[in-house]
Tab-separated table of C-alpha atoms in Angstrom:
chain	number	residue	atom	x	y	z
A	1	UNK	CA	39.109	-30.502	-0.918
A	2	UNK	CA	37.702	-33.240	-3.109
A	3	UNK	CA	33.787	-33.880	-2.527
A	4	UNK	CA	34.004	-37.323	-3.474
A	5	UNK	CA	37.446	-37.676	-0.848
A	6	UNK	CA	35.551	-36.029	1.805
A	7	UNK	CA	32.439	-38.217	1.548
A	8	UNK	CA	34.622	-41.482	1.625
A	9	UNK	CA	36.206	-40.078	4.432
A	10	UNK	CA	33.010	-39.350	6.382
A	11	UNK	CA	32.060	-43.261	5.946
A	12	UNK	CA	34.710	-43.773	7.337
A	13	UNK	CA	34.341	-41.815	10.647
A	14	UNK	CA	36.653	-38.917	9.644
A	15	UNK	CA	34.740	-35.672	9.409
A	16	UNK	CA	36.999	-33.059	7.206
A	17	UNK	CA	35.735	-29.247	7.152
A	18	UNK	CA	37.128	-26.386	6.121
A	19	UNK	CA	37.304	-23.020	8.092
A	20	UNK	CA	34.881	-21.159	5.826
A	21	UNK	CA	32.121	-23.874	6.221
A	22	UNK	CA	32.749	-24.613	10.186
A	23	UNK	CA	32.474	-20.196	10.235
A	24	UNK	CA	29.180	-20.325	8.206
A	25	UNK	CA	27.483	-23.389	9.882
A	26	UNK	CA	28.473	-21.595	12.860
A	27	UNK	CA	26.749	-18.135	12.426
A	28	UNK	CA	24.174	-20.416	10.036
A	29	UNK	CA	22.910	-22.129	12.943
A	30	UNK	CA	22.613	-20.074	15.646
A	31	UNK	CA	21.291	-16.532	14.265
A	32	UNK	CA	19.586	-14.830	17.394
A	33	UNK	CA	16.932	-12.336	16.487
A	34	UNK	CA	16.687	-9.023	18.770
A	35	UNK	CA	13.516	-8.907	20.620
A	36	UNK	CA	11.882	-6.165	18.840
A	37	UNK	CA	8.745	-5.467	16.949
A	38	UNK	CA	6.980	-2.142	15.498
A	39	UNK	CA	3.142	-3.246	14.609
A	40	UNK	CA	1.056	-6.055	13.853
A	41	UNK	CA	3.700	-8.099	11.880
A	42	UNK	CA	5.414	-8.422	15.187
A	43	UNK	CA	2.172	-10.308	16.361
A	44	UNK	CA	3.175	-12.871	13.999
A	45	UNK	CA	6.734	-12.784	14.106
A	46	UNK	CA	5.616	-14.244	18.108
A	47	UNK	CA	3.531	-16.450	17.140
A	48	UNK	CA	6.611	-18.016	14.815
A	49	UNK	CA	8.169	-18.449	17.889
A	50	UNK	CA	5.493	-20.335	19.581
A	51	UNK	CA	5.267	-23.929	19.328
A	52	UNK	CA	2.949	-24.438	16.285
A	53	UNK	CA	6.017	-22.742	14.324
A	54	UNK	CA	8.632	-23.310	16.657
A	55	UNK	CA	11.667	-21.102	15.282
A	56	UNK	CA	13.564	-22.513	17.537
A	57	UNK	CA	14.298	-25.078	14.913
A	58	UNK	CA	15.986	-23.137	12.997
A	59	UNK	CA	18.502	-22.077	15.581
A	60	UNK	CA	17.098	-19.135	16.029
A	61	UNK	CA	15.502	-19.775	19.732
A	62	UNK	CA	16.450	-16.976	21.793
A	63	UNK	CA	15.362	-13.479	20.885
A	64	UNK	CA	17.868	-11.150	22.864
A	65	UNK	CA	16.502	-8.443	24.670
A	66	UNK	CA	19.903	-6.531	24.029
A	67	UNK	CA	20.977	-5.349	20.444
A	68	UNK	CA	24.595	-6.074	21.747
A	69	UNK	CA	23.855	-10.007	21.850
A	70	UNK	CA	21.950	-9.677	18.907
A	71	UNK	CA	22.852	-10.885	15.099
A	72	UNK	CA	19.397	-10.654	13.417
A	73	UNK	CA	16.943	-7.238	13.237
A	74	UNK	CA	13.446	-8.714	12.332
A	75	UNK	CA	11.895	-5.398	11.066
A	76	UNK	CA	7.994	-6.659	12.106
A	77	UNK	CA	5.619	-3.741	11.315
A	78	UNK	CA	5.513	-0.354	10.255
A	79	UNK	CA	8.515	1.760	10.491
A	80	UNK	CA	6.931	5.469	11.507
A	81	UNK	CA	8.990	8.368	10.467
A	82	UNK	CA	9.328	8.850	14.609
A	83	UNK	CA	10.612	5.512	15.301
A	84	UNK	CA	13.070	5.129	12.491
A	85	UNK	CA	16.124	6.983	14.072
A	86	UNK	CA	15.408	4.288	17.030
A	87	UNK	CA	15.441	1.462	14.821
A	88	UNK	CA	18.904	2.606	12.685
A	89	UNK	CA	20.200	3.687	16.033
A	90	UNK	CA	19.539	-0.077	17.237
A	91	UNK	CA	21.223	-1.419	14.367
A	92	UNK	CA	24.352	0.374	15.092
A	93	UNK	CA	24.580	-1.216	18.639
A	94	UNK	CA	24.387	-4.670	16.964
A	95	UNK	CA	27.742	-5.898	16.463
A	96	UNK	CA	29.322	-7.442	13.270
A	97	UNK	CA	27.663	-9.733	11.287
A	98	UNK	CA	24.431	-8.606	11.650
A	99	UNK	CA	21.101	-9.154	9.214
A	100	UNK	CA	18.263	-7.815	8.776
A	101	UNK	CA	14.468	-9.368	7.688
A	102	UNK	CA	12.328	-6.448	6.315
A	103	UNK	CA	8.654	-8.245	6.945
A	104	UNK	CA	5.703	-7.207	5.801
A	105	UNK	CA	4.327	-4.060	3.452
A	106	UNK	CA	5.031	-1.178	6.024
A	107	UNK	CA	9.079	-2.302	6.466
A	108	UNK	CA	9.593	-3.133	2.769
A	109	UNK	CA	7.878	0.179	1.344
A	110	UNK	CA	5.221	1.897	3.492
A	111	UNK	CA	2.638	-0.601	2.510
A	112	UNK	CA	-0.516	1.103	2.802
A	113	UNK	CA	0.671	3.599	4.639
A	114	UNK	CA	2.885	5.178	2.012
A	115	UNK	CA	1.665	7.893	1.087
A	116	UNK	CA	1.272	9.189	4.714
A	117	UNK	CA	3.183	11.974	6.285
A	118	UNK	CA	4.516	10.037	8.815
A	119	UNK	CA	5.565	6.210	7.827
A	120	UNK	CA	8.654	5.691	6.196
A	121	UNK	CA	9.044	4.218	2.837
A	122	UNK	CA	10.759	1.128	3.727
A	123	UNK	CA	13.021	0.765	6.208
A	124	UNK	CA	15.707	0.249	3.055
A	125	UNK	CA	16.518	4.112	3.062
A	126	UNK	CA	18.749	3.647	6.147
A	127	UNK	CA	19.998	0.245	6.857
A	128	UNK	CA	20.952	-2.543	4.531
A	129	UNK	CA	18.302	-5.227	4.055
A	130	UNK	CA	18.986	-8.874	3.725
A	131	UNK	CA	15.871	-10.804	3.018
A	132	UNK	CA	12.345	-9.290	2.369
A	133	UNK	CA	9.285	-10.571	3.196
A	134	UNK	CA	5.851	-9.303	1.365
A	135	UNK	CA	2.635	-9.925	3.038
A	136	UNK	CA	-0.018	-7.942	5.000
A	137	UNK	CA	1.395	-9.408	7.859
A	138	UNK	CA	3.249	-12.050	6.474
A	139	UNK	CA	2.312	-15.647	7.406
A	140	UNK	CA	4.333	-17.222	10.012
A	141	UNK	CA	5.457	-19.581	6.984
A	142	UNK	CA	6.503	-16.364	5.400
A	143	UNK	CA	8.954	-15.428	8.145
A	144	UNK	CA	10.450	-19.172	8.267
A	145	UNK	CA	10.899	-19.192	4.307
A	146	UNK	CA	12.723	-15.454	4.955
A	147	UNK	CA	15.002	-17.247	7.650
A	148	UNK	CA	15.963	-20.678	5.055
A	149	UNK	CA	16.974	-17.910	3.009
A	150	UNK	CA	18.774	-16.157	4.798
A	151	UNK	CA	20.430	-19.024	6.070
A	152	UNK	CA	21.095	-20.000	2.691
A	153	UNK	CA	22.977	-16.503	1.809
A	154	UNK	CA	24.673	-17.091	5.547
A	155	UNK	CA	26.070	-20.665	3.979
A	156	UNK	CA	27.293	-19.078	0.537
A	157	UNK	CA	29.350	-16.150	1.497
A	158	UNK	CA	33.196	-16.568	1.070
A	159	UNK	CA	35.134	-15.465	3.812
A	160	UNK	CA	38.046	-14.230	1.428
A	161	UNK	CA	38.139	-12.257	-2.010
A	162	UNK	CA	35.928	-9.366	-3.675
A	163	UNK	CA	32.595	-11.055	-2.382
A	164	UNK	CA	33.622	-11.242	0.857
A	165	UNK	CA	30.381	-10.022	3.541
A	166	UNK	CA	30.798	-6.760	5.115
A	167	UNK	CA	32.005	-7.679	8.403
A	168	UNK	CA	35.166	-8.854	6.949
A	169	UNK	CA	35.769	-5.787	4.684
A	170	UNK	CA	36.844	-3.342	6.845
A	171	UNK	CA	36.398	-0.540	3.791
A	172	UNK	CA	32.822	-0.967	4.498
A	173	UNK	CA	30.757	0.838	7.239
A	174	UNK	CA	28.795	-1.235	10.112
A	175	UNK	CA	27.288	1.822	11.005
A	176	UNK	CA	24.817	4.178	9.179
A	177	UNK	CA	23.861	7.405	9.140
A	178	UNK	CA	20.809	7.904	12.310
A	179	UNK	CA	18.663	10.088	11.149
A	180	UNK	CA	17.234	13.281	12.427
A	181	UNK	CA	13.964	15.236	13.554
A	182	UNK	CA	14.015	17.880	11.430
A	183	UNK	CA	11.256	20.696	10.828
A	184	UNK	CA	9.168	18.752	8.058
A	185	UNK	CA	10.881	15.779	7.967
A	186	UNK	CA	13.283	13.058	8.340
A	187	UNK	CA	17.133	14.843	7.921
A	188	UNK	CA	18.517	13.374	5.721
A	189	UNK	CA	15.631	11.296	4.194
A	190	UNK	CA	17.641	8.685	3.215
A	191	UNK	CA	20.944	7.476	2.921
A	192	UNK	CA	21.995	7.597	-0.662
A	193	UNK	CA	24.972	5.534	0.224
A	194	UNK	CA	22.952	2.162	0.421
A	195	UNK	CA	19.615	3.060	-0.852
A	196	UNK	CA	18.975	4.015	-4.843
A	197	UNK	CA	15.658	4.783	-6.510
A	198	UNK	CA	14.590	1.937	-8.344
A	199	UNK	CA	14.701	2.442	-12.281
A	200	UNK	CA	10.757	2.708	-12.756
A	201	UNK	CA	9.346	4.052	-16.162
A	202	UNK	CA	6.314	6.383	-14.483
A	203	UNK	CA	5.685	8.334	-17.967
A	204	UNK	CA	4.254	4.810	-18.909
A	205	UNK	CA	2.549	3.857	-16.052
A	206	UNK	CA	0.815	6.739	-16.059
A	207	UNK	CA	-0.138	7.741	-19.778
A	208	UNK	CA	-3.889	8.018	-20.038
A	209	UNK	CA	-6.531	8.052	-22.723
A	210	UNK	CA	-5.953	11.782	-22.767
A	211	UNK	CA	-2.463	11.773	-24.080
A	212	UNK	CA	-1.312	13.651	-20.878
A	213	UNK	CA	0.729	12.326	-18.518
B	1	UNK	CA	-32.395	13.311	22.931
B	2	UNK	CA	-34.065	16.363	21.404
B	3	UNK	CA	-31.119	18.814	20.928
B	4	UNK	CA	-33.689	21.916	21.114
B	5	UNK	CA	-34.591	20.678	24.440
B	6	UNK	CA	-31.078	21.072	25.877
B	7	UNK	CA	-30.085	23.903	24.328
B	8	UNK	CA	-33.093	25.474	25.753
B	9	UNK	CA	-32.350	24.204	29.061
B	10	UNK	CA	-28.038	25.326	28.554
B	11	UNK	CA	-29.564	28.402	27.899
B	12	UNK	CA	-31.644	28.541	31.421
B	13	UNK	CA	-28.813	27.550	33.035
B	14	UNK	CA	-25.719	28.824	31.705
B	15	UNK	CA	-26.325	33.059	32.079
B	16	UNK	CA	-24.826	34.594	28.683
B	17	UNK	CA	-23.773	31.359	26.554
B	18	UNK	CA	-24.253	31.767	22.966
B	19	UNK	CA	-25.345	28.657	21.471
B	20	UNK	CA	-25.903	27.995	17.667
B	21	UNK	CA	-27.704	24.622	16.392
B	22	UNK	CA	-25.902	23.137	13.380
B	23	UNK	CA	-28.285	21.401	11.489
B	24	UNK	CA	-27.177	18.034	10.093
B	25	UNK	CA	-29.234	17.429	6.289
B	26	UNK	CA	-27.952	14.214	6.011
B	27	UNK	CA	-30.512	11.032	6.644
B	28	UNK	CA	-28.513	10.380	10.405
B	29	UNK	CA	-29.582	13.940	11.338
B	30	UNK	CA	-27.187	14.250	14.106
B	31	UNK	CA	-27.454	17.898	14.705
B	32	UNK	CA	-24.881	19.588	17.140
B	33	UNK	CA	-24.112	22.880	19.143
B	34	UNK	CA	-21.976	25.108	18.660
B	35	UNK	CA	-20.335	26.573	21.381
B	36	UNK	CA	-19.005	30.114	22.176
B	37	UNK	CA	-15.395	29.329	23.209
B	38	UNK	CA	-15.996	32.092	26.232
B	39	UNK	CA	-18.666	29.627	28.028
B	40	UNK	CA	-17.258	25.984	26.875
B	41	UNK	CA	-16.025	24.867	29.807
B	42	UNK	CA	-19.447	26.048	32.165
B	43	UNK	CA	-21.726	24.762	29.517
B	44	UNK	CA	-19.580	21.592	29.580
B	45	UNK	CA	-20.119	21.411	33.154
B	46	UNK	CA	-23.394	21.970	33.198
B	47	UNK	CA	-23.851	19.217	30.094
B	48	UNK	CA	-21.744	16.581	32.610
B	49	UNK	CA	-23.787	17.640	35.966
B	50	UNK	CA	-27.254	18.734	35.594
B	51	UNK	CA	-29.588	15.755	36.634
B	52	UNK	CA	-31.567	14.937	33.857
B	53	UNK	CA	-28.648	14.641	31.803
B	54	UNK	CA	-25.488	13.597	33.312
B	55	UNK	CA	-22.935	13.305	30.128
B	56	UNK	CA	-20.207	11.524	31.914
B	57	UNK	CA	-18.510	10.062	28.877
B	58	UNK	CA	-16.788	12.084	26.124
B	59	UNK	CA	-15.991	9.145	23.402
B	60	UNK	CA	-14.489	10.832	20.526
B	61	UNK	CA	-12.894	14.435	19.945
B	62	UNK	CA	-11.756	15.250	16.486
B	63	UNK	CA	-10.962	18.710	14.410
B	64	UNK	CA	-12.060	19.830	11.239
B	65	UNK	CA	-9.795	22.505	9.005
B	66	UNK	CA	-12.293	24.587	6.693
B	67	UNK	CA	-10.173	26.831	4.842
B	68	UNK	CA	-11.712	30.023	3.743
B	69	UNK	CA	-13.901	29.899	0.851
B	70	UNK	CA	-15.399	31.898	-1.560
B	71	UNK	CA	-19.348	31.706	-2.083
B	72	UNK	CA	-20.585	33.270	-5.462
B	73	UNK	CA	-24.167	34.086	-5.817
B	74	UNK	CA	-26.111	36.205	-8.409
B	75	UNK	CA	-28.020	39.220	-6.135
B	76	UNK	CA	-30.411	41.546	-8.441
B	77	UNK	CA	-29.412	45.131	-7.976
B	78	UNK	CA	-31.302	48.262	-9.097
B	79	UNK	CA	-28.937	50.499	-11.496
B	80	UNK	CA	-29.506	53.247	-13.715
B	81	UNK	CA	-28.816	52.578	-17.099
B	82	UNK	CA	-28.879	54.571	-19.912
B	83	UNK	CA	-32.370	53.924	-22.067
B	84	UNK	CA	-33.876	55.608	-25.296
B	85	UNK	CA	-35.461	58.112	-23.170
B	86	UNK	CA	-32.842	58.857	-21.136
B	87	UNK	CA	-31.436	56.863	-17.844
B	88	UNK	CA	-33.819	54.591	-16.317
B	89	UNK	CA	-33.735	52.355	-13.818
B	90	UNK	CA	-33.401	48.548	-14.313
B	91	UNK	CA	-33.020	45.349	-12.454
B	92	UNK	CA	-29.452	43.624	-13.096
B	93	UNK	CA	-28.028	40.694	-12.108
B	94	UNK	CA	-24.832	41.062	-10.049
B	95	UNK	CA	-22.130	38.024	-9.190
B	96	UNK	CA	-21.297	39.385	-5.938
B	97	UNK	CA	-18.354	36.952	-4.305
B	98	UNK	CA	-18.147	36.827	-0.296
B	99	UNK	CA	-15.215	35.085	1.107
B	100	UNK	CA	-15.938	33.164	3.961
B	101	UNK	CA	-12.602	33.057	6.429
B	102	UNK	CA	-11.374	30.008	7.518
B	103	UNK	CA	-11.361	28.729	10.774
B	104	UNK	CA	-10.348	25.424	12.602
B	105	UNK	CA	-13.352	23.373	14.034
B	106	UNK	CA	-13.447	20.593	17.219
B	107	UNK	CA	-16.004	18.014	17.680
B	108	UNK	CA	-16.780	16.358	20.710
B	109	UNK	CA	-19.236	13.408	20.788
B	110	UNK	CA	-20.292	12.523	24.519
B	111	UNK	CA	-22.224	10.213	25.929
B	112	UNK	CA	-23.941	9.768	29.266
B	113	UNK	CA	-23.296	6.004	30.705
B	114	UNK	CA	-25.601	6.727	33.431
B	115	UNK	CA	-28.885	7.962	31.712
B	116	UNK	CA	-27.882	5.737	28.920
B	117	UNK	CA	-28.550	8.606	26.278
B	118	UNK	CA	-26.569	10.052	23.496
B	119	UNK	CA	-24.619	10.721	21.375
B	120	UNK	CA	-25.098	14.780	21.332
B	121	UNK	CA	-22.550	16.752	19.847
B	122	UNK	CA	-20.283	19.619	20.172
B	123	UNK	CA	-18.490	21.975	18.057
B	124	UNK	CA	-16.333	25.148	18.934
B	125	UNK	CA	-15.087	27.025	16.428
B	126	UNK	CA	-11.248	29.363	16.740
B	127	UNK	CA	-11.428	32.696	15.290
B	128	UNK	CA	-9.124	31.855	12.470
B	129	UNK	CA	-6.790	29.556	11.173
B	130	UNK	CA	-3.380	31.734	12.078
B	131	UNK	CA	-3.120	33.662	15.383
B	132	UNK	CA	-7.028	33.165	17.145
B	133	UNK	CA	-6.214	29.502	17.128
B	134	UNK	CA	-6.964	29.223	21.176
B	135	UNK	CA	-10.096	27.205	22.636
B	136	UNK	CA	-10.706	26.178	26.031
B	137	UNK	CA	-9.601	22.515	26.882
B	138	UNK	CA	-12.350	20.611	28.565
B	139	UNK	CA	-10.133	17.929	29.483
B	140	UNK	CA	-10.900	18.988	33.538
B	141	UNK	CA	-14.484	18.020	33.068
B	142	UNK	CA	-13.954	14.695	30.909
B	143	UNK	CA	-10.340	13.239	31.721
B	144	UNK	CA	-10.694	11.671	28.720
B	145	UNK	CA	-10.054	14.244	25.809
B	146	UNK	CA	-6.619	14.545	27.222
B	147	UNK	CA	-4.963	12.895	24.314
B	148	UNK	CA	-7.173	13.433	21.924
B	149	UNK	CA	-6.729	17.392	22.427
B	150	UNK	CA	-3.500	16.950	22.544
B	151	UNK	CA	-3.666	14.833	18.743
B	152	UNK	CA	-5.622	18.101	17.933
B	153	UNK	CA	-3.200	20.570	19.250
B	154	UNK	CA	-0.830	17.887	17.074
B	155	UNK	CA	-2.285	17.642	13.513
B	156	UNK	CA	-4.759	20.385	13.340
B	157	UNK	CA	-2.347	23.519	15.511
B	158	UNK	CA	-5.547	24.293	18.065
B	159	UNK	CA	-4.045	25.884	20.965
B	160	UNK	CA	-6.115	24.166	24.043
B	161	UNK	CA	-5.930	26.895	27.067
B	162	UNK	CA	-6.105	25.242	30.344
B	163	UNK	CA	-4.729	21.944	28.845
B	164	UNK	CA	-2.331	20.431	31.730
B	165	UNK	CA	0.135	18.586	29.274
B	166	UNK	CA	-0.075	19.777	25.739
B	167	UNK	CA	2.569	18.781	23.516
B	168	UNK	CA	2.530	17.181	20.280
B	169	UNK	CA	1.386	13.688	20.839
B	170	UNK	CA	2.196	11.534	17.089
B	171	UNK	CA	4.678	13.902	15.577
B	172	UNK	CA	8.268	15.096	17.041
B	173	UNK	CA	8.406	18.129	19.209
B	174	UNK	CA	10.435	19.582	16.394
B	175	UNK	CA	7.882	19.194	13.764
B	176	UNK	CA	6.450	22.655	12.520
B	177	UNK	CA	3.822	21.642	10.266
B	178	UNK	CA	-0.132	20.457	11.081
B	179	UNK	CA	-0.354	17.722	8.737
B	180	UNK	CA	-4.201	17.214	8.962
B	181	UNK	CA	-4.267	21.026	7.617
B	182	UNK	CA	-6.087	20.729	4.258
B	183	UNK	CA	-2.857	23.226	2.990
B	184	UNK	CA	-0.058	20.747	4.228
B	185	UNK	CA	2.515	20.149	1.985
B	186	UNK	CA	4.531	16.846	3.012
B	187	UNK	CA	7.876	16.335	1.906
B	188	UNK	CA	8.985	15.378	-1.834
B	189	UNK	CA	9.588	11.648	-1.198
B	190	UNK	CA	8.175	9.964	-3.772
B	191	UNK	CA	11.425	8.740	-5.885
B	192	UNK	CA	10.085	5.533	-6.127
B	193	UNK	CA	6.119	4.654	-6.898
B	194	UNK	CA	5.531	1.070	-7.840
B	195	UNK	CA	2.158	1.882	-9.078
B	196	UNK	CA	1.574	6.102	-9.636
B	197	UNK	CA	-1.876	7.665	-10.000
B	198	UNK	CA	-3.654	10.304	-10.063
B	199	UNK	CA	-1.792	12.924	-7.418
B	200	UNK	CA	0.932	10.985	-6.538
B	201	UNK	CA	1.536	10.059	-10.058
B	202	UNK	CA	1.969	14.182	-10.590
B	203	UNK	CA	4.256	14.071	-7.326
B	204	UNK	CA	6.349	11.302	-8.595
B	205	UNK	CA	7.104	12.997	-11.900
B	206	UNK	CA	7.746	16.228	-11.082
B	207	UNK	CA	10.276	14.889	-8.610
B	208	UNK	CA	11.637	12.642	-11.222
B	209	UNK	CA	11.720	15.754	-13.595
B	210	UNK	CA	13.554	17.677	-10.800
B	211	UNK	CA	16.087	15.258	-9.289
B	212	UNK	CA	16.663	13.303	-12.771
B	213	UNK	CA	15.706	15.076	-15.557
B	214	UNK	CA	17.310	12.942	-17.928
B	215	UNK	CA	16.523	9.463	-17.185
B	216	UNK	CA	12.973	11.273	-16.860
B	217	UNK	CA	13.033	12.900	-20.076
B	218	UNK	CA	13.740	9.331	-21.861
B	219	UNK	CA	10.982	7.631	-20.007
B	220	UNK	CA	8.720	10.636	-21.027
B	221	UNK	CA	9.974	10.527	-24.802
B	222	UNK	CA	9.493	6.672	-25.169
């Protein structure tokens, strides 16, 4: 529909939508976070919440205590290798669309924690990831800027053709792979279906004055 | 708290203990005992009961994995060698190499809330770092070590007899290895290193050069 139409027509009274936008300021509007948190991020991911921050702003005021009523997985905190079947095994119970907010270090990569035996290296290896958010915990700012955006990427996504999200493509899985305990680690360790190695040139990186490297 | 003074009086009180003191050369000089695993739990005991020193509070236990090593020194030995005037005897210098066999250590620091003295310390030593990996748990005199015995039993592989609930306490039941082990190997997941040094640098590419040897190659060769 014409822009310039529709705005005449709004002055007029007559509000004109289309089914794609009423669908995305729908979902846009009223993304409900499950009530879940790992580590310290999660101390600020409630204090978001409170009233300094108020989330609830956003649309986003009831955390569900149920991933069956929820839409958004904050992933607050460090994701041990012990606790990550849990947290893929929570994402499967969310139903279609669901997001997900990797905040902080520890959810994105490890953080400082990487090269541990026992943290995962981002949470990324098993479930999709919408919106990251660096920070050592992230400021409650942080985690508001990470939910504009993801509003944003809520408000752009055609409901029809090639783009079209993953809830409406029914090719694509809304269910990953839960990992298991094995005898030295995680089985499988990741899920090559959604996570790839980023392209990182290490000979570089890590040439040193001795010519080895 | 003068450690000779209570080992002295362990000694008069515990019939048959075997204690060692482990001298500490560093400028905090916190010296400790070393237990025989046979009388930890009556020394213990006594440590928590006896009057004058009533160590009701064990704050911290922790393990230590020495794995065996190998001490060189030069020892002058008395040979015959063959001279001008026939074999003689001379003084030679000899590397002789002793290998020292690993064993897993535990610490316990305790305290005493009432007498308001402390730290002292405790070690106990297991026989070796395979099958004599058993001490006796002392969490029935200090309630406390529970979980910390069991994080020992966890990372380190101690076997604490007399423990009521030992299981591994931060790793799966599943899990084989003792990551704080100084010969853990964890697993090869390091496909992706923003910023690779030193070890992990050496991990990285030799999983690079494993999984992807010829994007690695090309990174290598520009």
């Amino acid at each position: 529909m014409d822009e310039k139409l529709k705005a005449d027509l709004s002055k007029q009274g007559i509000f004109t939508t289309s089914l794609q936008e009423l669908y995305n300021w729908g979902r846009t509007s009223s993304i409900w976070p499950l009530n879940f948190g790992l580590a310290c991020c999660a101390i600020e991911m409630i204090a978001t919440t409170m009233a300094r921050y108020d989330l609830a702003r956003f649309g986003a005021e009831v955390f569900r205590p149920s991933p069956r009523q929820a839409d958004l997985m904050i992933v607050a905190g460090t994701v041990t290798k012990k606790m990550a079947p849990q947290v893929v095994r929570l994402y499967n119970q969310m139903p279609e669309p669901k997001y997900v907010i990797s905040m902080g270090a520890c959810a994105i990569s490890g953080g400082p924690f990487k090269q541990g035996y026992n943290v995962l290296k981002g949470i990324d290896r098993y479930i999709p990831v919408d919106v990251y958010i660096p920070g050592c915990p992230p400021r409650p700012e942080a985690l508001i800027d990470a939910f504009m955006e993801l509003q944003k990427k809520i408000d752009a996504q055609q409901l029809t053709g090639e783009n079209r999200p993953r809830h409406l493509n029914a090719d694509h899985p809304s269910e990953f792979v839960v990992p298991q305990f094995g005898e030295h680690d995680l089985e499988p360790a990741r899920n090559p279906a959604i996570w790839k190695p980023p392209l990182v040139q290490i000979a570089q990186t890590g040439s040193d004055e001795s010519g080895n490297c | 708290m003068n450690l000779e003074i209570v080992k002295t009086a362990i000694e008069a009180n515990v019939p048959g203990c075997r204690l060692e003191l482990v001298a500490n050369p560093s400028p905090s000089g916190q010296h400790s005992l070393l237990l025989d695993s046979q009388h930890a739990l009556a020394v213990a005991l006594y440590l928590r009961d006896a009057a004058d020193l009533r160590f009701d509070f064990c704050s911290n236990v922790t393990g230590i994995d020495w794995p065996p090593r190998e001490l060189t020194e030069k020892v002058k030995v008395k040979k015959l060698v063959d001279g001008p005037n026939g074999p003689e005897e001379k003084d030679i210098d000899e590397v002789r190499t002793t290998t020292i066999p690993g064993y897993l250590e535990v610490v316990y620091h305790l305290y005493s809330v009432e007498k308001k003295h402390g730290p002292i310390v405790l070690r106990m030593r297991t026989q070796d770092r395979d099958a004599g990996i058993h001490l006796l748990s002392l969490t029935s005199i200090w309630r406390g070590a529970e979980l910390q015995e069991r994080e020992i039993y966890d990372l380190f592989g101690v076997v604490f007899d007399g423990h009521p609930d030992l299981r591994r306490l931060l790793m799966w039941d599943d899990f084989v290895d003792h990551p704080m082990r100084r010969d853990y190997i964890d697993p090869d997941d390091y496909e992706y290193e923003p910023t690779p040094h030193d070890e992990v640098l050496q991990r990285a590419q030799q999983h690079l050069r494993q999984s992807d040897p010829v994007r690695q190659s090309e990174a290598e060769g520009r």
